[in-house]
């Protein structure tokens, strides 16, 4: 046996070893994965943290709306203080004598500070006018809540697009692996024929070495496609939010996805109703409300207030002071206040709010331009994908015609079994390429429909 025959044998053994991984038994404990795009999307929405994060942000924004509405309600406060007083003033008092109605009257005034004192107060406040500040703050909070909902919609689009990409890319990886295996099988037949021809001296050693090299190339291609398919599967698990437990199955163990790219229906939406545009629009409104709230700081404020106070004193114990509690005073009235100068802080707040309005307006214009450009790019990509699909369908029809002709030629003995098998493989490959072209159309359609900026 010469060195080329030994090389062929070694190559065959390596091919068998490499393909052994694809026929291994499935690992126990492999989590069930969604096989349809709808199920994958639903799982990703439930399992991934992005949407839960946006929902929590929306809840926070709703709480701020409720907080802003509280500015229109009265405030009720209760204040209580208990104190122990020890006096160090040793003033003994004042003696006062006077004659009234022919009688002498003496009065002695001593300083007596009760040791135990308590003061209770119940106060009510209601803002009647604040220059539109409360209305503006409520409007800002409501706009921020609406913006949070629009951001939730944008995140949902992103998740849907990522899931669709991972789903179809895994299916394409399966197809590429199948095509590589098909080509390897053909090369195996060619290697067997070349080995026979080389043994009977019908081909040179150089020609045989070329066939062996071709087999080695196809073997490496299968290994590469195997790794790519496993990587696509890992990415698919990550995108749908499943835990990666370190179980790396072979390609044969990866479940086959069930959806057909022909079932994808895409309808490109307009830019005006895009979640990013709607979000920036509401953020612009919120910035405008924030500016009005800042301006209100220069206007007077009118508040209604009411207060009821109690007081208790005793020289012996705190409990006796509680028992001696009596009304101190009651008060009701209007309070007018207006800031005249605060170190230009109000002016700078207004300047900052106006700058935020200008920034949001420019961001809105920029986002519209970016979305318009992205939409044109994705339209072009979709048209190109459709052209490639048309070309793949034409190629498939041609390969089918060639395969029929090759069948007649094989029966008449004009071509070999290897040549006929090559024609059959070309038909299968053309069908796989059609399916891959349909997947590319579906991917391009999803990118145009969802229009997510990277």
One Martini backbone bead per residue (centre of mass of N, CA, C, O) as a GRO file, in nm:
protein
  454
    1UNK     BB    1   0.095   0.037   0.026
    2UNK     BB    2   0.078   0.350  -0.033
    3UNK     BB    3   0.067   0.676   0.072
    4UNK     BB    4  -0.214   0.738  -0.055
    5UNK     BB    5  -0.372   0.510   0.070
    6UNK     BB    6  -0.314   0.592   0.362
    7UNK     BB    7  -0.442   0.875   0.338
    8UNK     BB    8  -0.727   0.773   0.271
    9UNK     BB    9  -0.771   0.611   0.531
   10UNK     BB   10  -0.731   0.846   0.730
   11UNK     BB   11  -0.956   1.021   0.618
   12UNK     BB   12  -1.189   0.826   0.671
   13UNK     BB   13  -1.153   0.811   0.977
   14UNK     BB   14  -1.192   1.116   1.032
   15UNK     BB   15  -1.477   1.132   0.921
   16UNK     BB   16  -1.605   0.930   1.119
   17UNK     BB   17  -1.531   1.087   1.375
   18UNK     BB   18  -1.674   1.359   1.299
   19UNK     BB   19  -1.966   1.215   1.257
   20UNK     BB   20  -2.013   1.087   1.542
   21UNK     BB   21  -2.130   1.341   1.680
   22UNK     BB   22  -2.403   1.345   1.503
   23UNK     BB   23  -2.488   1.038   1.635
   24UNK     BB   24  -2.530   1.099   1.912
   25UNK     BB   25  -2.671   1.088   2.195
   26UNK     BB   26  -2.872   1.253   2.379
   27UNK     BB   27  -2.882   1.459   2.629
   28UNK     BB   28  -2.957   1.474   2.943
   29UNK     BB   29  -3.153   1.761   3.033
   30UNK     BB   30  -3.253   1.898   2.791
   31UNK     BB   31  -3.412   2.163   2.717
   32UNK     BB   32  -3.694   2.277   2.602
   33UNK     BB   33  -3.761   2.412   2.287
   34UNK     BB   34  -3.879   2.629   2.076
   35UNK     BB   35  -4.016   2.571   1.737
   36UNK     BB   36  -4.162   2.839   1.719
   37UNK     BB   37  -4.177   3.174   1.682
   38UNK     BB   38  -4.407   3.233   1.877
   39UNK     BB   39  -4.297   3.074   2.120
   40UNK     BB   40  -4.026   3.224   2.136
   41UNK     BB   41  -4.142   3.506   2.187
   42UNK     BB   42  -4.303   3.442   2.443
   43UNK     BB   43  -4.060   3.346   2.609
   44UNK     BB   44  -3.890   3.606   2.590
   45UNK     BB   45  -4.096   3.795   2.728
   46UNK     BB   46  -4.088   3.632   3.003
   47UNK     BB   47  -3.761   3.583   3.050
   48UNK     BB   48  -3.669   3.852   2.987
   49UNK     BB   49  -3.563   4.160   3.144
   50UNK     BB   50  -3.641   4.405   2.968
   51UNK     BB   51  -3.954   4.420   3.004
   52UNK     BB   52  -3.956   4.422   3.311
   53UNK     BB   53  -3.802   4.686   3.333
   54UNK     BB   54  -4.014   4.864   3.183
   55UNK     BB   55  -4.248   4.804   3.374
   56UNK     BB   56  -4.115   4.925   3.626
   57UNK     BB   57  -4.085   5.208   3.506
   58UNK     BB   58  -4.391   5.252   3.470
   59UNK     BB   59  -4.461   5.227   3.769
   60UNK     BB   60  -4.291   5.468   3.856
   61UNK     BB   61  -4.440   5.676   3.679
   62UNK     BB   62  -4.719   5.632   3.811
   63UNK     BB   63  -4.634   5.720   4.095
   64UNK     BB   64  -4.564   6.014   4.005
   65UNK     BB   65  -4.849   6.089   3.927
   66UNK     BB   66  -4.976   6.050   4.207
   67UNK     BB   67  -4.791   6.255   4.341
   68UNK     BB   68  -4.880   6.504   4.172
   69UNK     BB   69  -5.184   6.491   4.260
   70UNK     BB   70  -5.125   6.565   4.565
   71UNK     BB   71  -5.103   6.883   4.520
   72UNK     BB   72  -5.439   6.912   4.522
   73UNK     BB   73  -5.422   6.835   4.816
   74UNK     BB   74  -5.441   6.832   5.135
   75UNK     BB   75  -5.269   6.895   5.440
   76UNK     BB   76  -5.196   6.686   5.735
   77UNK     BB   77  -5.073   6.778   6.061
   78UNK     BB   78  -4.890   6.637   6.342
   79UNK     BB   79  -4.784   6.786   6.652
   80UNK     BB   80  -4.550   6.670   6.909
   81UNK     BB   81  -4.446   6.766   7.253
   82UNK     BB   82  -4.216   6.659   7.507
   83UNK     BB   83  -4.112   6.810   7.824
   84UNK     BB   84  -3.829   6.885   8.034
   85UNK     BB   85  -3.794   7.131   8.294
   86UNK     BB   86  -3.496   7.301   8.420
   87UNK     BB   87  -3.439   7.550   8.650
   88UNK     BB   88  -3.159   7.798   8.728
   89UNK     BB   89  -3.331   8.027   8.832
   90UNK     BB   90  -3.314   8.216   9.153
   91UNK     BB   91  -3.556   8.384   9.136
   92UNK     BB   92  -3.789   8.494   9.392
   93UNK     BB   93  -3.925   8.770   9.315
   94UNK     BB   94  -4.216   8.997   9.354
   95UNK     BB   95  -4.313   9.286   9.540
   96UNK     BB   96  -4.647   9.425   9.562
   97UNK     BB   97  -4.779   9.749   9.653
   98UNK     BB   98  -5.122   9.869   9.725
   99UNK     BB   99  -5.385  10.122   9.721
  100UNK     BB  100  -5.731  10.021   9.749
  101UNK     BB  101  -5.993  10.157   9.869
  102UNK     BB  102  -5.827  10.202  10.150
  103UNK     BB  103  -5.643   9.950  10.086
  104UNK     BB  104  -5.394   9.718  10.144
  105UNK     BB  105  -5.205   9.560   9.878
  106UNK     BB  106  -5.039   9.245   9.834
  107UNK     BB  107  -4.796   9.121   9.586
  108UNK     BB  108  -4.658   8.802   9.489
  109UNK     BB  109  -4.404   8.715   9.243
  110UNK     BB  110  -4.328   8.400   9.119
  111UNK     BB  111  -4.109   8.177   8.975
  112UNK     BB  112  -4.290   7.914   8.781
  113UNK     BB  113  -4.169   7.618   8.626
  114UNK     BB  114  -4.285   7.366   8.477
  115UNK     BB  115  -4.147   7.056   8.417
  116UNK     BB  116  -4.406   6.964   8.253
  117UNK     BB  117  -4.455   6.951   7.892
  118UNK     BB  118  -4.709   7.006   7.632
  119UNK     BB  119  -4.747   6.997   7.261
  120UNK     BB  120  -5.027   7.029   7.039
  121UNK     BB  121  -5.075   6.997   6.670
  122UNK     BB  122  -5.318   7.086   6.414
  123UNK     BB  123  -5.264   7.100   6.058
  124UNK     BB  124  -5.388   7.283   5.768
  125UNK     BB  125  -5.324   7.256   5.403
  126UNK     BB  126  -5.391   7.471   5.102
  127UNK     BB  127  -5.340   7.513   4.775
  128UNK     BB  128  -5.465   7.771   4.552
  129UNK     BB  129  -5.185   7.905   4.432
  130UNK     BB  130  -4.885   7.846   4.184
  131UNK     BB  131  -4.871   7.932   3.874
  132UNK     BB  132  -4.905   7.623   3.749
  133UNK     BB  133  -4.715   7.406   3.876
  134UNK     BB  134  -4.893   7.153   3.933
  135UNK     BB  135  -4.995   7.113   3.645
  136UNK     BB  136  -4.712   7.077   3.518
  137UNK     BB  137  -4.619   6.834   3.691
  138UNK     BB  138  -4.846   6.646   3.599
  139UNK     BB  139  -4.787   6.659   3.294
  140UNK     BB  140  -4.501   6.545   3.314
  141UNK     BB  141  -4.574   6.271   3.443
  142UNK     BB  142  -4.765   6.176   3.215
  143UNK     BB  143  -4.553   6.189   2.989
  144UNK     BB  144  -4.356   5.987   3.119
  145UNK     BB  145  -4.552   5.751   3.114
  146UNK     BB  146  -4.591   5.742   2.808
  147UNK     BB  147  -4.290   5.704   2.741
  148UNK     BB  148  -4.264   5.430   2.886
  149UNK     BB  149  -4.459   5.280   2.696
  150UNK     BB  150  -4.299   5.333   2.435
  151UNK     BB  151  -4.041   5.189   2.532
  152UNK     BB  152  -4.175   4.915   2.558
  153UNK     BB  153  -4.235   4.890   2.253
  154UNK     BB  154  -3.939   4.905   2.159
  155UNK     BB  155  -3.842   4.655   2.316
  156UNK     BB  156  -4.033   4.455   2.179
  157UNK     BB  157  -3.914   4.487   1.900
  158UNK     BB  158  -3.630   4.393   1.966
  159UNK     BB  159  -3.703   4.110   2.062
  160UNK     BB  160  -3.843   4.012   1.805
  161UNK     BB  161  -3.598   4.048   1.619
  162UNK     BB  162  -3.395   3.867   1.770
  163UNK     BB  163  -3.560   3.608   1.753
  164UNK     BB  164  -3.589   3.592   1.448
  165UNK     BB  165  -3.291   3.579   1.383
  166UNK     BB  166  -3.218   3.329   1.552
  167UNK     BB  167  -3.416   3.137   1.420
  168UNK     BB  168  -3.323   3.162   1.116
  169UNK     BB  169  -3.020   3.110   1.163
  170UNK     BB  170  -3.057   2.821   1.262
  171UNK     BB  171  -3.188   2.715   1.005
  172UNK     BB  172  -2.949   2.788   0.819
  173UNK     BB  173  -2.740   2.615   0.967
  174UNK     BB  174  -2.874   2.349   0.902
  175UNK     BB  175  -2.852   2.374   0.594
  176UNK     BB  176  -2.543   2.402   0.574
  177UNK     BB  177  -2.485   2.129   0.703
  178UNK     BB  178  -2.633   1.954   0.493
  179UNK     BB  179  -2.467   2.046   0.250
  180UNK     BB  180  -2.192   1.954   0.358
  181UNK     BB  181  -2.266   1.651   0.384
  182UNK     BB  182  -2.336   1.606   0.089
  183UNK     BB  183  -2.055   1.673  -0.024
  184UNK     BB  184  -1.907   1.452   0.137
  185UNK     BB  185  -2.047   1.207   0.012
  186UNK     BB  186  -1.946   1.258  -0.275
  187UNK     BB  187  -1.643   1.245  -0.208
  188UNK     BB  188  -1.641   0.957  -0.114
  189UNK     BB  189  -1.710   0.835  -0.387
  190UNK     BB  190  -1.469   0.963  -0.533
  191UNK     BB  191  -1.252   0.826  -0.357
  192UNK     BB  192  -1.322   0.533  -0.429
  193UNK     BB  193  -1.273   0.562  -0.732
  194UNK     BB  194  -0.982   0.673  -0.714
  195UNK     BB  195  -0.864   0.429  -0.566
  196UNK     BB  196  -0.926   0.223  -0.790
  197UNK     BB  197  -0.777   0.370  -1.022
  198UNK     BB  198  -0.498   0.370  -0.879
  199UNK     BB  199  -0.464   0.058  -0.856
  200UNK     BB  200  -0.504   0.031  -1.192
  201UNK     BB  201  -0.361   0.276  -1.332
  202UNK     BB  202  -0.587   0.519  -1.429
  203UNK     BB  203  -0.429   0.710  -1.231
  204UNK     BB  204  -0.263   0.943  -1.082
  205UNK     BB  205  -0.121   1.058  -0.796
  206UNK     BB  206  -0.208   1.352  -0.829
  207UNK     BB  207  -0.512   1.302  -0.870
  208UNK     BB  208  -0.552   1.156  -0.604
  209UNK     BB  209  -0.452   1.385  -0.418
  210UNK     BB  210  -0.674   1.583  -0.500
  211UNK     BB  211  -0.910   1.415  -0.387
  212UNK     BB  212  -0.809   1.404  -0.096
  213UNK     BB  213  -0.812   1.710  -0.052
  214UNK     BB  214  -1.111   1.747  -0.104
  215UNK     BB  215  -1.200   1.575   0.136
  216UNK     BB  216  -1.065   1.748   0.351
  217UNK     BB  217  -1.227   2.007   0.292
  218UNK     BB  218  -1.510   1.885   0.352
  219UNK     BB  219  -1.451   1.808   0.641
  220UNK     BB  220  -1.396   2.093   0.744
  221UNK     BB  221  -1.670   2.207   0.663
  222UNK     BB  222  -1.835   2.032   0.856
  223UNK     BB  223  -1.705   2.135   1.117
  224UNK     BB  224  -1.784   2.428   1.081
  225UNK     BB  225  -2.092   2.384   1.061
  226UNK     BB  226  -2.116   2.253   1.335
  227UNK     BB  227  -2.024   2.496   1.502
  228UNK     BB  228  -2.227   2.702   1.389
  229UNK     BB  229  -2.481   2.552   1.483
  230UNK     BB  230  -2.418   2.549   1.785
  231UNK     BB  231  -2.396   2.856   1.810
  232UNK     BB  232  -2.685   2.918   1.714
  233UNK     BB  233  -2.819   2.762   1.944
  234UNK     BB  234  -2.704   2.923   2.180
  235UNK     BB  235  -2.820   3.194   2.086
  236UNK     BB  236  -3.115   3.110   2.093
  237UNK     BB  237  -3.128   3.052   2.395
  238UNK     BB  238  -3.047   3.338   2.482
  239UNK     BB  239  -3.278   3.501   2.341
  240UNK     BB  240  -3.523   3.334   2.484
  241UNK     BB  241  -3.413   3.292   2.798
  242UNK     BB  242  -3.235   3.048   2.837
  243UNK     BB  243  -3.054   2.831   3.005
  244UNK     BB  244  -2.706   2.764   3.020
  245UNK     BB  245  -2.591   2.430   3.116
  246UNK     BB  246  -2.356   2.312   2.920
  247UNK     BB  247  -2.521   2.174   2.689
  248UNK     BB  248  -2.359   2.019   2.407
  249UNK     BB  249  -2.484   1.925   2.141
  250UNK     BB  250  -2.539   1.792   1.864
  251UNK     BB  251  -2.675   1.854   1.567
  252UNK     BB  252  -2.875   1.607   1.582
  253UNK     BB  253  -3.001   1.720   1.867
  254UNK     BB  254  -3.117   1.948   1.734
  255UNK     BB  255  -3.398   2.090   1.692
  256UNK     BB  256  -3.646   2.132   1.461
  257UNK     BB  257  -3.778   2.379   1.298
  258UNK     BB  258  -4.121   2.458   1.183
  259UNK     BB  259  -4.116   2.705   1.032
  260UNK     BB  260  -4.222   2.895   0.752
  261UNK     BB  261  -4.118   3.163   0.563
  262UNK     BB  262  -4.391   3.197   0.400
  263UNK     BB  263  -4.560   3.290   0.670
  264UNK     BB  264  -4.444   3.561   0.646
  265UNK     BB  265  -4.576   3.882   0.747
  266UNK     BB  266  -4.521   4.209   0.605
  267UNK     BB  267  -4.567   4.551   0.742
  268UNK     BB  268  -4.476   4.857   0.692
  269UNK     BB  269  -4.439   5.111   0.893
  270UNK     BB  270  -4.445   5.412   1.007
  271UNK     BB  271  -4.266   5.669   1.155
  272UNK     BB  272  -4.479   5.823   1.330
  273UNK     BB  273  -4.553   5.530   1.495
  274UNK     BB  274  -4.296   5.509   1.630
  275UNK     BB  275  -4.182   5.463   1.945
  276UNK     BB  276  -3.947   5.669   1.938
  277UNK     BB  277  -4.117   5.909   1.842
  278UNK     BB  278  -4.330   5.904   2.066
  279UNK     BB  279  -4.134   5.934   2.300
  280UNK     BB  280  -4.002   6.205   2.216
  281UNK     BB  281  -4.267   6.364   2.210
  282UNK     BB  282  -4.333   6.330   2.516
  283UNK     BB  283  -4.063   6.442   2.620
  284UNK     BB  284  -4.112   6.723   2.505
  285UNK     BB  285  -4.366   6.781   2.672
  286UNK     BB  286  -4.229   6.746   2.948
  287UNK     BB  287  -4.025   6.978   2.911
  288UNK     BB  288  -4.239   7.199   2.883
  289UNK     BB  289  -4.363   7.156   3.166
  290UNK     BB  290  -4.100   7.212   3.319
  291UNK     BB  291  -4.081   7.505   3.232
  292UNK     BB  292  -4.347   7.602   3.364
  293UNK     BB  293  -4.264   7.526   3.652
  294UNK     BB  294  -4.022   7.720   3.665
  295UNK     BB  295  -4.183   7.986   3.614
  296UNK     BB  296  -4.371   7.967   3.873
  297UNK     BB  297  -4.153   8.068   4.084
  298UNK     BB  298  -4.222   8.388   4.013
  299UNK     BB  299  -4.490   8.343   4.148
  300UNK     BB  300  -4.739   8.361   4.345
  301UNK     BB  301  -4.866   8.227   4.663
  302UNK     BB  302  -5.165   8.053   4.782
  303UNK     BB  303  -5.270   7.975   5.122
  304UNK     BB  304  -5.445   7.756   5.326
  305UNK     BB  305  -5.491   7.778   5.687
  306UNK     BB  306  -5.498   7.556   5.983
  307UNK     BB  307  -5.512   7.568   6.359
  308UNK     BB  308  -5.463   7.343   6.647
  309UNK     BB  309  -5.391   7.396   6.998
  310UNK     BB  310  -5.220   7.230   7.268
  311UNK     BB  311  -5.181   7.237   7.639
  312UNK     BB  312  -4.949   7.115   7.902
  313UNK     BB  313  -4.906   7.130   8.273
  314UNK     BB  314  -4.655   7.014   8.521
  315UNK     BB  315  -4.463   6.955   8.826
  316UNK     BB  316  -4.464   6.624   8.855
  317UNK     BB  317  -4.593   6.496   8.572
  318UNK     BB  318  -4.670   6.387   8.260
  319UNK     BB  319  -4.952   6.270   8.311
  320UNK     BB  320  -5.065   6.535   8.435
  321UNK     BB  321  -5.026   6.700   8.177
  322UNK     BB  322  -5.229   6.541   8.012
  323UNK     BB  323  -5.471   6.597   8.208
  324UNK     BB  324  -5.418   6.931   8.158
  325UNK     BB  325  -5.530   6.958   7.888
  326UNK     BB  326  -5.562   7.249   7.667
  327UNK     BB  327  -5.646   7.501   7.494
  328UNK     BB  328  -5.467   7.745   7.316
  329UNK     BB  329  -5.518   7.766   6.985
  330UNK     BB  330  -5.665   7.921   6.692
  331UNK     BB  331  -5.625   7.901   6.322
  332UNK     BB  332  -5.716   8.106   6.031
  333UNK     BB  333  -5.601   8.145   5.679
  334UNK     BB  334  -5.395   8.341   5.462
  335UNK     BB  335  -5.109   8.281   5.239
  336UNK     BB  336  -4.864   8.502   5.107
  337UNK     BB  337  -4.614   8.425   4.853
  338UNK     BB  338  -4.285   8.562   4.736
  339UNK     BB  339  -4.015   8.555   4.544
  340UNK     BB  340  -3.741   8.791   4.493
  341UNK     BB  341  -3.469   8.626   4.586
  342UNK     BB  342  -3.230   8.326   4.495
  343UNK     BB  343  -2.962   8.350   4.327
  344UNK     BB  344  -3.077   8.269   4.028
  345UNK     BB  345  -3.217   7.983   4.033
  346UNK     BB  346  -3.473   8.019   3.866
  347UNK     BB  347  -3.340   8.113   3.605
  348UNK     BB  348  -3.170   7.850   3.566
  349UNK     BB  349  -3.409   7.657   3.553
  350UNK     BB  350  -3.526   7.781   3.296
  351UNK     BB  351  -3.278   7.741   3.115
  352UNK     BB  352  -3.267   7.433   3.141
  353UNK     BB  353  -3.552   7.374   3.034
  354UNK     BB  354  -3.508   7.503   2.754
  355UNK     BB  355  -3.274   7.318   2.674
  356UNK     BB  356  -3.435   7.053   2.687
  357UNK     BB  357  -3.630   7.125   2.463
  358UNK     BB  358  -3.419   7.156   2.238
  359UNK     BB  359  -3.302   6.873   2.260
  360UNK     BB  360  -3.563   6.711   2.202
  361UNK     BB  361  -3.615   6.834   1.925
  362UNK     BB  362  -3.349   6.737   1.794
  363UNK     BB  363  -3.386   6.435   1.853
  364UNK     BB  364  -3.640   6.406   1.680
  365UNK     BB  365  -3.515   6.484   1.412
  366UNK     BB  366  -3.289   6.272   1.413
  367UNK     BB  367  -3.470   6.018   1.433
  368UNK     BB  368  -3.622   6.060   1.168
  369UNK     BB  369  -3.374   6.042   0.986
  370UNK     BB  370  -3.277   5.760   1.071
  371UNK     BB  371  -3.539   5.606   0.998
  372UNK     BB  372  -3.550   5.684   0.700
  373UNK     BB  373  -3.279   5.555   0.624
  374UNK     BB  374  -3.337   5.269   0.733
  375UNK     BB  375  -3.581   5.215   0.552
  376UNK     BB  376  -3.433   5.230   0.281
  377UNK     BB  377  -3.229   5.006   0.338
  378UNK     BB  378  -3.442   4.778   0.394
  379UNK     BB  379  -3.580   4.790   0.123
  380UNK     BB  380  -3.336   4.711  -0.043
  381UNK     BB  381  -3.285   4.440   0.100
  382UNK     BB  382  -3.560   4.315   0.024
  383UNK     BB  383  -3.530   4.333  -0.283
  384UNK     BB  384  -3.273   4.163  -0.297
  385UNK     BB  385  -3.391   3.906  -0.168
  386UNK     BB  386  -3.607   3.863  -0.387
  387UNK     BB  387  -3.409   3.832  -0.620
  388UNK     BB  388  -3.263   3.585  -0.501
  389UNK     BB  389  -3.513   3.406  -0.496
  390UNK     BB  390  -3.569   3.406  -0.799
  391UNK     BB  391  -3.296   3.282  -0.873
  392UNK     BB  392  -3.327   3.019  -0.705
  393UNK     BB  393  -3.579   2.912  -0.853
  394UNK     BB  394  -3.446   2.893  -1.130
  395UNK     BB  395  -3.219   2.700  -1.045
  396UNK     BB  396  -3.404   2.469  -0.954
  397UNK     BB  397  -3.533   2.411  -1.227
  398UNK     BB  398  -3.270   2.345  -1.374
  399UNK     BB  399  -3.181   2.107  -1.188
  400UNK     BB  400  -3.429   1.932  -1.243
  401UNK     BB  401  -3.380   1.901  -1.549
  402UNK     BB  402  -3.099   1.773  -1.523
  403UNK     BB  403  -3.189   1.526  -1.356
  404UNK     BB  404  -3.372   1.403  -1.572
  405UNK     BB  405  -3.156   1.375  -1.789
  406UNK     BB  406  -2.963   1.200  -1.617
  407UNK     BB  407  -3.151   0.956  -1.594
  408UNK     BB  408  -3.141   0.884  -1.894
  409UNK     BB  409  -2.829   0.862  -1.915
  410UNK     BB  410  -2.799   0.632  -1.708
  411UNK     BB  411  -2.969   0.417  -1.861
  412UNK     BB  412  -2.775   0.451  -2.127
  413UNK     BB  413  -2.462   0.491  -2.017
  414UNK     BB  414  -2.342   0.803  -2.038
  415UNK     BB  415  -2.330   0.797  -1.724
  416UNK     BB  416  -2.252   0.793  -1.407
  417UNK     BB  417  -2.334   0.751  -1.081
  418UNK     BB  418  -2.183   1.002  -0.983
  419UNK     BB  419  -2.311   1.209  -1.176
  420UNK     BB  420  -2.601   1.159  -1.086
  421UNK     BB  421  -2.559   1.226  -0.786
  422UNK     BB  422  -2.480   1.517  -0.843
  423UNK     BB  423  -2.755   1.606  -0.958
  424UNK     BB  424  -2.919   1.543  -0.707
  425UNK     BB  425  -2.759   1.728  -0.516
  426UNK     BB  426  -2.822   1.990  -0.672
  427UNK     BB  427  -3.123   1.986  -0.613
  428UNK     BB  428  -3.105   1.991  -0.303
  429UNK     BB  429  -2.937   2.248  -0.287
  430UNK     BB  430  -3.138   2.432  -0.435
  431UNK     BB  431  -3.363   2.396  -0.225
  432UNK     BB  432  -3.200   2.511   0.012
  433UNK     BB  433  -3.149   2.791  -0.122
  434UNK     BB  434  -3.444   2.870  -0.132
  435UNK     BB  435  -3.492   2.862   0.172
  436UNK     BB  436  -3.273   3.071   0.239
  437UNK     BB  437  -3.400   3.299   0.070
  438UNK     BB  438  -3.663   3.308   0.233
  439UNK     BB  439  -3.528   3.382   0.497
  440UNK     BB  440  -3.407   3.649   0.397
  441UNK     BB  441  -3.682   3.777   0.344
  442UNK     BB  442  -3.786   3.755   0.633
  443UNK     BB  443  -3.561   3.922   0.765
  444UNK     BB  444  -3.603   4.179   0.597
  445UNK     BB  445  -3.900   4.216   0.677
  446UNK     BB  446  -3.855   4.246   0.981
  447UNK     BB  447  -3.663   4.490   0.966
  448UNK     BB  448  -3.878   4.676   0.831
  449UNK     BB  449  -4.114   4.649   1.031
  450UNK     BB  450  -3.957   4.718   1.306
  451UNK     BB  451  -3.728   4.928   1.292
  452UNK     BB  452  -3.439   4.882   1.435
  453UNK     BB  453  -3.193   5.045   1.588
  454UNK     BB  454  -2.851   4.971   1.648
   0.00000   0.00000   0.00000
